[in-house]
Tab-separated table of C-alpha atoms in Angstrom:
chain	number	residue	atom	x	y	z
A	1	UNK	CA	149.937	76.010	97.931
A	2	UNK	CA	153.548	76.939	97.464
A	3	UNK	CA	155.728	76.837	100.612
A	4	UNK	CA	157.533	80.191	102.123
A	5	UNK	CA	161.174	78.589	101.388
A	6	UNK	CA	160.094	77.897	97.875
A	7	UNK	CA	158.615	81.675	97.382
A	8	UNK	CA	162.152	82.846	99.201
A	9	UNK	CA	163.910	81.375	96.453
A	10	UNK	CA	162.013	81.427	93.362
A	11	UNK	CA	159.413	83.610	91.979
A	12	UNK	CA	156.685	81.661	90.790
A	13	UNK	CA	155.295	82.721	86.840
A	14	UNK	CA	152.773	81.580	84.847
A	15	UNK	CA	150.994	77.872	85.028
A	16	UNK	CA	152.619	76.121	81.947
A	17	UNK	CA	150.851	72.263	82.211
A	18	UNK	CA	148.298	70.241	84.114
A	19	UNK	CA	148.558	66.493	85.515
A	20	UNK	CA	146.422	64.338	87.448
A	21	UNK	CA	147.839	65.358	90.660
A	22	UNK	CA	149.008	69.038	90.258
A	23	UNK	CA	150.190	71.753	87.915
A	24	UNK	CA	153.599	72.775	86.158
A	25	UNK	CA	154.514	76.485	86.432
A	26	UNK	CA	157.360	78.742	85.481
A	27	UNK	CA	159.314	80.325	87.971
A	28	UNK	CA	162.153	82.426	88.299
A	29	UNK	CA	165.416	81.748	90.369
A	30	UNK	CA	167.295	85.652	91.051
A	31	UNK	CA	170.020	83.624	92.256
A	32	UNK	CA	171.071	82.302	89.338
A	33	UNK	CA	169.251	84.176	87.256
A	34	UNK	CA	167.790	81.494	85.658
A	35	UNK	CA	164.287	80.136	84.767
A	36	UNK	CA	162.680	76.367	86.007
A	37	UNK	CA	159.721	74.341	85.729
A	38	UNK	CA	157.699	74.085	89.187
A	39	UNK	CA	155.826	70.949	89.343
A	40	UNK	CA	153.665	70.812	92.091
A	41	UNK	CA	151.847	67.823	93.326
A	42	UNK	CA	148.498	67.744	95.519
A	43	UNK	CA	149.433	65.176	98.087
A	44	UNK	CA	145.489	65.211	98.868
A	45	UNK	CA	144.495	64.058	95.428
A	46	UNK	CA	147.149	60.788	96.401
A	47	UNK	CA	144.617	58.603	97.957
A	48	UNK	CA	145.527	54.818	96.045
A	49	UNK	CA	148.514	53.812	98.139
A	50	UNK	CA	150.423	53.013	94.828
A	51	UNK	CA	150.095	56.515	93.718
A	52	UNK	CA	151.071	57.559	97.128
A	53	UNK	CA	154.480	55.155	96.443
A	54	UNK	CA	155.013	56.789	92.634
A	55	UNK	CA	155.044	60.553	94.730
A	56	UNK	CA	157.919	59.471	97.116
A	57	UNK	CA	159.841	57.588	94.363
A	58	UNK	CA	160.353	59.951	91.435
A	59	UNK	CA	161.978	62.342	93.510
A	60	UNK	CA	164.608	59.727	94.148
A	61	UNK	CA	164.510	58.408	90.658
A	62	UNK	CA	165.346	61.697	89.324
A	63	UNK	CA	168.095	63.113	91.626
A	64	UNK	CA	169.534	59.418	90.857
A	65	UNK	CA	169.748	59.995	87.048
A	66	UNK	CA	170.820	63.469	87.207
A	67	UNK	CA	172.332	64.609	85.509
A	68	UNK	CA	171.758	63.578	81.908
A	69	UNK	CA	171.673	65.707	78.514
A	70	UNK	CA	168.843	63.505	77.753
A	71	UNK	CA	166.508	63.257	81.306
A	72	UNK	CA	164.645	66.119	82.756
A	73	UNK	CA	166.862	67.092	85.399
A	74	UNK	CA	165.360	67.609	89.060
A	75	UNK	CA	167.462	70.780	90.638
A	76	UNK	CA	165.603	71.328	94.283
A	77	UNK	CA	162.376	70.332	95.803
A	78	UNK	CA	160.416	71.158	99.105
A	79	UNK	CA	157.555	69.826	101.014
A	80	UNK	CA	154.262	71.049	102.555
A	81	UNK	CA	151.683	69.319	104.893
A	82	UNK	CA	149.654	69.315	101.376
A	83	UNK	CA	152.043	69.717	98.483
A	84	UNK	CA	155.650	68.118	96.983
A	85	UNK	CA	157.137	70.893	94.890
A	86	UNK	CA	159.858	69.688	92.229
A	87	UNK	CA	162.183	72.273	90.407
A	88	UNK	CA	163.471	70.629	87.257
A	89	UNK	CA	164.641	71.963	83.474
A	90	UNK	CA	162.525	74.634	82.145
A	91	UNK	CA	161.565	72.773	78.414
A	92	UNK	CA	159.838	74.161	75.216
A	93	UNK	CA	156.139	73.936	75.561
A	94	UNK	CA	156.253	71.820	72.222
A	95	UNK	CA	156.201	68.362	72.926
A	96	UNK	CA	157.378	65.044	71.139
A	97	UNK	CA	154.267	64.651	70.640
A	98	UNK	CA	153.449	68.038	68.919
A	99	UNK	CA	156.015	67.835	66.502
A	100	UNK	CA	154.859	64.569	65.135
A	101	UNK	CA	151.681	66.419	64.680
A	102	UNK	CA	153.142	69.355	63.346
A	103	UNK	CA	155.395	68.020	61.219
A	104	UNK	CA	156.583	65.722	58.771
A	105	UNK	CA	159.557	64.116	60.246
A	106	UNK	CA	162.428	62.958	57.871
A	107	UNK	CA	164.946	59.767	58.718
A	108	UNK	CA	167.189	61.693	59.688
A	109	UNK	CA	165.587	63.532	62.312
A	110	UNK	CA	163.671	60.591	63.706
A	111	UNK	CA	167.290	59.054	64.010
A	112	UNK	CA	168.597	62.013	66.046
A	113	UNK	CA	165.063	61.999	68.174
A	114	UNK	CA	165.176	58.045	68.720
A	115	UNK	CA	169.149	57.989	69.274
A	116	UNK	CA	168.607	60.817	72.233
A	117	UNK	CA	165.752	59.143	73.459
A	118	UNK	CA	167.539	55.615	73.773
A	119	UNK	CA	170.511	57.008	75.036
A	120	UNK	CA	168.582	58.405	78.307
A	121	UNK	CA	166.979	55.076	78.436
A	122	UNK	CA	170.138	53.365	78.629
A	123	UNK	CA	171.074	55.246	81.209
A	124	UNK	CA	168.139	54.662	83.363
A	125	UNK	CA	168.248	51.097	82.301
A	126	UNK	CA	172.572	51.086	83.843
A	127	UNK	CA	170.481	52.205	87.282
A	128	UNK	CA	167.676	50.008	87.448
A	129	UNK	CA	165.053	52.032	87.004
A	130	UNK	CA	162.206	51.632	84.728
A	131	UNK	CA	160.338	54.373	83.130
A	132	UNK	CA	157.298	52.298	82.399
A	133	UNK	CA	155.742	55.227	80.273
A	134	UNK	CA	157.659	56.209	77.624
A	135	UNK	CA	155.307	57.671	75.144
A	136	UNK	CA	155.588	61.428	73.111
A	137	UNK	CA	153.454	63.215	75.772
A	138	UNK	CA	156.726	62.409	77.954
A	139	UNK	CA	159.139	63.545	75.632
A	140	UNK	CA	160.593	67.177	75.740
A	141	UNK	CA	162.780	69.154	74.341
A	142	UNK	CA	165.145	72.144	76.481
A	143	UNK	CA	165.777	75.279	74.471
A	144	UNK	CA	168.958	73.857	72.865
A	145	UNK	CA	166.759	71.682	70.953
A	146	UNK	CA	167.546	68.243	72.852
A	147	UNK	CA	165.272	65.855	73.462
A	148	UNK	CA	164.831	64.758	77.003
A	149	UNK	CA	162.692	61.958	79.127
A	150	UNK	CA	160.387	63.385	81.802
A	151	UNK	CA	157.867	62.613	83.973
A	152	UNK	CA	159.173	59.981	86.152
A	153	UNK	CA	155.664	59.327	88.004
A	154	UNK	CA	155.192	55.568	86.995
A	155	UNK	CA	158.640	54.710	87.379
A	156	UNK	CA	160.194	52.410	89.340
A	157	UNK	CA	163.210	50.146	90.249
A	158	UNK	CA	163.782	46.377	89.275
A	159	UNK	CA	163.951	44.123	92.111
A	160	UNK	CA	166.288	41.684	93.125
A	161	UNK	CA	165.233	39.669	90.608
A	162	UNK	CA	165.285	42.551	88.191
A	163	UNK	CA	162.043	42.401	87.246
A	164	UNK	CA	158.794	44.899	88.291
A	165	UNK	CA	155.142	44.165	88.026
A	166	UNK	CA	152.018	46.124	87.326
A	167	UNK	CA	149.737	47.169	84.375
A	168	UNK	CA	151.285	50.513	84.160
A	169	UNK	CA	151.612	53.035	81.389
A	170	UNK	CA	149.367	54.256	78.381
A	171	UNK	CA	147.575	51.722	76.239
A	172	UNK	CA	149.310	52.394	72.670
A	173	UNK	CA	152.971	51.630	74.160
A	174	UNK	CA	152.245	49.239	76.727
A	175	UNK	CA	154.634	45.894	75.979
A	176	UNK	CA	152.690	42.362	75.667
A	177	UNK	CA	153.857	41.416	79.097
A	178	UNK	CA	152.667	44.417	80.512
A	179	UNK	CA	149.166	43.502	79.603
A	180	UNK	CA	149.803	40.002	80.080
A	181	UNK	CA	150.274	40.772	84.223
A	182	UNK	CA	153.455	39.030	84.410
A	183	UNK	CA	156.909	40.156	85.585
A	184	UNK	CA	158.746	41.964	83.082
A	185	UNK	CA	162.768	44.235	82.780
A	186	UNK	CA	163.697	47.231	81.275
A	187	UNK	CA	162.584	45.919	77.588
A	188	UNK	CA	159.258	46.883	78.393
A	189	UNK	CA	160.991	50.740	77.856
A	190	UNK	CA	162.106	49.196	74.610
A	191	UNK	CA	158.898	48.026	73.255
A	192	UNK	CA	157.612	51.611	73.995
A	193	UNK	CA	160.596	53.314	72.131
A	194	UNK	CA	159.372	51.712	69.064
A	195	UNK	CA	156.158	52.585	69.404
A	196	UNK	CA	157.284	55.990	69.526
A	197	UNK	CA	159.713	55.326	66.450
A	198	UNK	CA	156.871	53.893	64.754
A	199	UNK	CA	154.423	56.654	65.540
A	200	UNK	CA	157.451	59.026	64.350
A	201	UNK	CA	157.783	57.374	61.052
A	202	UNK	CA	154.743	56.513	59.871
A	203	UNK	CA	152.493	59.205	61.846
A	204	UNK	CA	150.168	56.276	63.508
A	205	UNK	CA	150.567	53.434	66.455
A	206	UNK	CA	150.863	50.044	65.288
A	207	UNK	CA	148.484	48.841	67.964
A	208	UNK	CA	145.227	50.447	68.277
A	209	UNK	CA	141.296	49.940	68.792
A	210	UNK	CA	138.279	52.204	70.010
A	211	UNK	CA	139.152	51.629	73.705
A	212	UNK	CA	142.255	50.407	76.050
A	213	UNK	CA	140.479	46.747	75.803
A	214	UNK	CA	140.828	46.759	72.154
A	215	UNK	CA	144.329	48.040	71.807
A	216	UNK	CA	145.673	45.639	74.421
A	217	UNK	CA	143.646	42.453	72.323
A	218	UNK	CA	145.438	44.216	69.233
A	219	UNK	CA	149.085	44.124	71.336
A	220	UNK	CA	148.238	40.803	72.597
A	221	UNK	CA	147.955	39.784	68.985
A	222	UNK	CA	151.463	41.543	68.437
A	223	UNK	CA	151.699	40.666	64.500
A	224	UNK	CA	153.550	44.021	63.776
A	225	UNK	CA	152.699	45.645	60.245
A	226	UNK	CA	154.309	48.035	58.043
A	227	UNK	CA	152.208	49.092	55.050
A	228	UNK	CA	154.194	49.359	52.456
A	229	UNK	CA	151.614	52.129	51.386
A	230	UNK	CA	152.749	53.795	54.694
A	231	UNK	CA	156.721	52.636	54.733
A	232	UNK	CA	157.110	52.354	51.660
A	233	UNK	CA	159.973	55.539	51.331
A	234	UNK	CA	161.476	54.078	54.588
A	235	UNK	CA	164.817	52.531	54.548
A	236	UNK	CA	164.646	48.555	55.088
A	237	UNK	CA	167.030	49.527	58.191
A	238	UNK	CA	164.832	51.746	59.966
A	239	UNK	CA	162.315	48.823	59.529
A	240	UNK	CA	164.523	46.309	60.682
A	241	UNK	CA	165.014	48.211	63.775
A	242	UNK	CA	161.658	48.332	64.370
A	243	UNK	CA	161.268	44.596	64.124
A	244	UNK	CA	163.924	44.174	66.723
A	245	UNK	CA	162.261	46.713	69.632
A	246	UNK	CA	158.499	45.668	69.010
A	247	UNK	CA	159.261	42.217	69.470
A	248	UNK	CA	157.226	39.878	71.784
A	249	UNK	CA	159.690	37.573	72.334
A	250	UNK	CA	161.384	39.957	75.209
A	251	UNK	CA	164.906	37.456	74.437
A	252	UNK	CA	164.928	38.638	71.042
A	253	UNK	CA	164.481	41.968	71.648
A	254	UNK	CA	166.858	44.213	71.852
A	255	UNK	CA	168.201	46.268	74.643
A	256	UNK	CA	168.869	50.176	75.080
A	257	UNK	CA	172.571	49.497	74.594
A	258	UNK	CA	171.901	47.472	71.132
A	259	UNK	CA	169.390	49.703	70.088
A	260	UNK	CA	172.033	52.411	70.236
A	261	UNK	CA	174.895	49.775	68.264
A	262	UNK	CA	172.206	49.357	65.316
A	263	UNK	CA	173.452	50.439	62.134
A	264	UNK	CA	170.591	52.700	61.165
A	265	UNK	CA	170.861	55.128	65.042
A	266	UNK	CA	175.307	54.570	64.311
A	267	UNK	CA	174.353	56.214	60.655
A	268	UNK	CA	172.118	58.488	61.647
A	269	UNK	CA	169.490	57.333	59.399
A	270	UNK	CA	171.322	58.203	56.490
A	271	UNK	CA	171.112	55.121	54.786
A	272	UNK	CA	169.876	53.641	51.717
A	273	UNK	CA	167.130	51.099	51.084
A	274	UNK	CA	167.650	47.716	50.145
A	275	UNK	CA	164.060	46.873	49.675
């Protein structure tokens, strides 16, 4: 499936990840003398017309936010009668994700993780764009260690009237107004965030059920908790963050840029707590 230009520049490697519409492999630039990620998407598989909209924005989307220390970075791409093939940052094969499973994640470290993670938000946020699926799976890390955003396949830019619509994302970090059907911003990112800070502190989703249906009824519902059986050697201002970005009211809750001003991401989670 890869196209003659693409095999005159790179040399393709092993298959590193699978999607819906395509595969991720490593390949080899002798140019630069570098290594990249190859993601290639089946144009065939793209038969929902929305899907078919998601392939011919995130190209965009990405060359837009590039570069940033904490986005996936998009580098070249070509196009076949059958296939789009995007060359972005080579990452480690261990997701956010995996290290949440793999390890017991102090303050500290969540701080640095949620302060990267924020910071590319805020700079897709200063854009317009929308991620709309922020969740660990999505979260990588280069070979420096640094956290960065990727897979740009359900984003999409605000409108005129700054607002997007659509049920779109993964059921555990979907905001209320997501499920809701209305119009929503770039909080909807936010809400997702802290679901991901949540999940990185207390090693479990705020929000869940036995199927999609019963995690969006439990989202709906939106009284957050935090067990003090589960938080309770978590500092009252990592807490108090997380009351701020898993807020319903989306007036209340904060933005990228005051998620980033927040005492507990300024001091690194070094802090003490007052409860």
């Amino acid at each position: 499936m890869l196209s003659e230009s693409l095999k005159n520049k790179y040399q393709p490697c092993e298959e590193i990840g699978r999607g819906r519409f395509g595969v991720i492999s490593k390949a080899f630039c002798p140019i630069t003398q570098s290594f990249f990620a190859i993601k290639t998407i089946d144009k065939r598989l793209l038969s929902d017309p929305t899907d078919r909209q998601c392939l011919e924005n995130e190209p965009k989307i990405m060359t837009l936010l590039s570069p940033h220390p904490n986005i996936v970075q998009i580098h070249d791409m070509f196009e076949s009668e059958n296939a789009l093939h995007l060359i972005l940052d080579l990452c480690q094969p261990v997701t956010l994700y995996d290290q949440i499973i793999q390890h017991d994640l102090s303050e500290p470290k969540v701080a640095s993780y949620a302060k990267q993670l924020v910071s590319g938000l805020a700079h897709c946020h200063r854009y317009g764009v929308v991620h709309r699926d922020i969740k660990p799976d999505n979260i990588f890390f280069d070979f420096r260690g640094n956290l960065k955003i990727g897979d740009f396949g359900s984003a999409t830019w605000l409108g005129e009237l700054c607002t997007a619509d659509g049920l779109v994302g993964t059921p555990y970090y979907v905001a209320p107004e997501v499920v809701m059907g209305r119009s929503y911003n770039e909080k909807v990112d936010v809400w997702s965030a802290g679901v991901v800070l949540y999940v990185m502190l207390a090693g479990v989703p705020p929000f869940y059920g036995e199927t999609a249906e019963e995690i969006f009824e439990a989202i709906l519902r939106g009284n957050l908790r935090l067990p003090s059986r589960i938080f309770r050697s978590i500092s009252s201002e990592a807490k108090d963050l997380l009351r701020k970005m898993i807020c319903r009211d989306v007036s209340r809750r904060l933005s990228a840029e005051q998620v980033l001003r927040h005492p507990w991401i300024l001091n690194g989670g070094e802090t003490i707590s007052m409860d």
